[in-house]
mmCIF file of C-alpha atoms in Angstrom:
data_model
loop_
_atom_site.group_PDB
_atom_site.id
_atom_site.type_symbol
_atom_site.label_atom_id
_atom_site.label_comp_id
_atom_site.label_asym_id
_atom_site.label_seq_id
_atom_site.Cartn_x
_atom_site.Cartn_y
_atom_site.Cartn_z
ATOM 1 C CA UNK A 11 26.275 0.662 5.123
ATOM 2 C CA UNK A 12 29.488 1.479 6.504
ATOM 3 C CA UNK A 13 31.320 -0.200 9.262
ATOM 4 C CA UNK A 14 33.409 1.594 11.598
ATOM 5 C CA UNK A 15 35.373 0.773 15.163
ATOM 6 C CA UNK A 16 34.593 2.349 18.084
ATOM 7 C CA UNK A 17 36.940 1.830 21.784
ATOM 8 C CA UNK A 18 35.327 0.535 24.759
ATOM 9 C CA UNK A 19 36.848 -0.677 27.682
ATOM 10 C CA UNK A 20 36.248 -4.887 28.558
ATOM 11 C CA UNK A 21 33.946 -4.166 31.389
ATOM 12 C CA UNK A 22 31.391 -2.225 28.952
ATOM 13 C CA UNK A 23 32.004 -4.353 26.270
ATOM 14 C CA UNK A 24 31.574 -7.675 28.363
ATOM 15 C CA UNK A 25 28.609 -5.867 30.007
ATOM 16 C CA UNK A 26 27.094 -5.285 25.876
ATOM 17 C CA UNK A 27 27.677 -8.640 24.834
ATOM 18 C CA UNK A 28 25.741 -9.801 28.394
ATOM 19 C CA UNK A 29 22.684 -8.080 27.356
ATOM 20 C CA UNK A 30 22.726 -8.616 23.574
ATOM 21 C CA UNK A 31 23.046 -12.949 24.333
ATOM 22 C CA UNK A 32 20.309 -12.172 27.620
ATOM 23 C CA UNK A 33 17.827 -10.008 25.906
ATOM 24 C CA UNK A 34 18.575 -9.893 22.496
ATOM 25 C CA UNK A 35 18.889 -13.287 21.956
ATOM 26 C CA UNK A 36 22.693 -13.237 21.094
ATOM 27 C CA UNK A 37 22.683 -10.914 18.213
ATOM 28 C CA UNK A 38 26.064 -9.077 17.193
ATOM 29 C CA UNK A 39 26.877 -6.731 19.345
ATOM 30 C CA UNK A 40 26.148 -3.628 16.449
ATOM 31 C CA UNK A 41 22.930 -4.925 16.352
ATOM 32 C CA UNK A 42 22.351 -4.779 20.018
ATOM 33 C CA UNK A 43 23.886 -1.042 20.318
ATOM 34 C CA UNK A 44 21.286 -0.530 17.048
ATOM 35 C CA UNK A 45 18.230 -2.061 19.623
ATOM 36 C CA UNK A 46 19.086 -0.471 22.574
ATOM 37 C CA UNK A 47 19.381 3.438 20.330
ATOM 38 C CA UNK A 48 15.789 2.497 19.159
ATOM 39 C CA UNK A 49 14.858 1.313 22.910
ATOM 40 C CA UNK A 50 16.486 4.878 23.872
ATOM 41 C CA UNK A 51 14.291 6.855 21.257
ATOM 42 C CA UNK A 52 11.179 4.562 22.216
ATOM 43 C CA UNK A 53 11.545 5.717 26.042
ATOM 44 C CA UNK A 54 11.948 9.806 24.968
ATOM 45 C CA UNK A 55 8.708 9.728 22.947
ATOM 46 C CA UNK A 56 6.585 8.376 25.714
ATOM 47 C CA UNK A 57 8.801 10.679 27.934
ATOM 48 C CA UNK A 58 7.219 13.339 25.687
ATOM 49 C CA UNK A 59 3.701 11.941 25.849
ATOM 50 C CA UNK A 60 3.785 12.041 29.896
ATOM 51 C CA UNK A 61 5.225 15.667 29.435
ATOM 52 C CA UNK A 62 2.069 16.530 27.486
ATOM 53 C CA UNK A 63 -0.588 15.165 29.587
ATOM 54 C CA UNK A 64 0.794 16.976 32.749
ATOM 55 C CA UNK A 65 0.248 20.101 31.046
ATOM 56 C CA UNK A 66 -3.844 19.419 30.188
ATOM 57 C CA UNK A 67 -4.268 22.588 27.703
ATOM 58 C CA UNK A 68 -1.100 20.600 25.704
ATOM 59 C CA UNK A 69 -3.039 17.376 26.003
ATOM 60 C CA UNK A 70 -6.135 18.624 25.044
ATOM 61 C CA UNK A 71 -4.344 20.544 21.645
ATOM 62 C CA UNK A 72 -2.785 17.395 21.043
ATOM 63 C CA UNK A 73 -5.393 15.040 21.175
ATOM 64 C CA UNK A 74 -7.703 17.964 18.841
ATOM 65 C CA UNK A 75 -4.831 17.613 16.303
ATOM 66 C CA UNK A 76 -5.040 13.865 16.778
ATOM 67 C CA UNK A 77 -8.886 13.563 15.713
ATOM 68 C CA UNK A 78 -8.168 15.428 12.769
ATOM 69 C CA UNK A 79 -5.565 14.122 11.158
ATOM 70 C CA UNK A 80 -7.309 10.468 12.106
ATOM 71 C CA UNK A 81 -10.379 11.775 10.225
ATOM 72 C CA UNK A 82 -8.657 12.072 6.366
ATOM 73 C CA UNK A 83 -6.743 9.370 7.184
ATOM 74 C CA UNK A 84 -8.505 7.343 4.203
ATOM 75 C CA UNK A 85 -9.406 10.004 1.891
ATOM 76 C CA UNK A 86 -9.361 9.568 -1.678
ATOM 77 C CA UNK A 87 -8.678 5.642 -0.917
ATOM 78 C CA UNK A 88 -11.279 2.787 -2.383
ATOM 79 C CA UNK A 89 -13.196 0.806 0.057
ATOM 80 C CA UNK A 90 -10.936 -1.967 0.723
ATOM 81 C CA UNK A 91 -14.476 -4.079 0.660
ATOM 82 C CA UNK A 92 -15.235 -2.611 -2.966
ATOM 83 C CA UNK A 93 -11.618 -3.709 -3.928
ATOM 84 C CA UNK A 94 -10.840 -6.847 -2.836
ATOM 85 C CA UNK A 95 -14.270 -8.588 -2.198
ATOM 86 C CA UNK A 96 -12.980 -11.844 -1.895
ATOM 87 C CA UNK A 97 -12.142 -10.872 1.523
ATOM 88 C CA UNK A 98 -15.664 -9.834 2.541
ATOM 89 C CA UNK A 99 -17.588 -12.787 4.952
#
């Protein structure tokens, strides 16, 4: 992957290495913007879940959707049991 520079001023940057030593146990600081992205994108999916269960009709289509796609989930696969029996107790 490509590196790149970016400018931030010494408070923010002081501020990013603060949090990526505190709760990122003192990873690079690219690494810590990387967490904190996927921390971001974490927070709007749930964002998105509360968004559907206020609206109950949405909820209700969504979780209908759910239960099918959950019931092929498997088809066409062995039983793991049938494959790997050493696993069976």
């Amino acid at each position: 992957m490509a590196t790149t520079s970016m400018q931030l001023d010494s408070e923010l940057r002081n501020e990013l290495a603060m949090i990526a030593e505190r709760d990122f146990q003192g990873v690079a600081l690219g690494e810590a913007v990387r967490r904190l992205v996927k921390e971001h994108q974490i927070n709007r999916i749930m964002q998105r879940y509360e968004e559907l269960r206020a609206d109950p009709e949405e909820w209700a289509g969504y979780q209908a959707e759910a239960r099918l796609t959950d019931q092929v989930v498997g088809d066409g696969l062995p039983d793991a049991g049938e494959e790997y029996p050493e696993y069976r107790r």
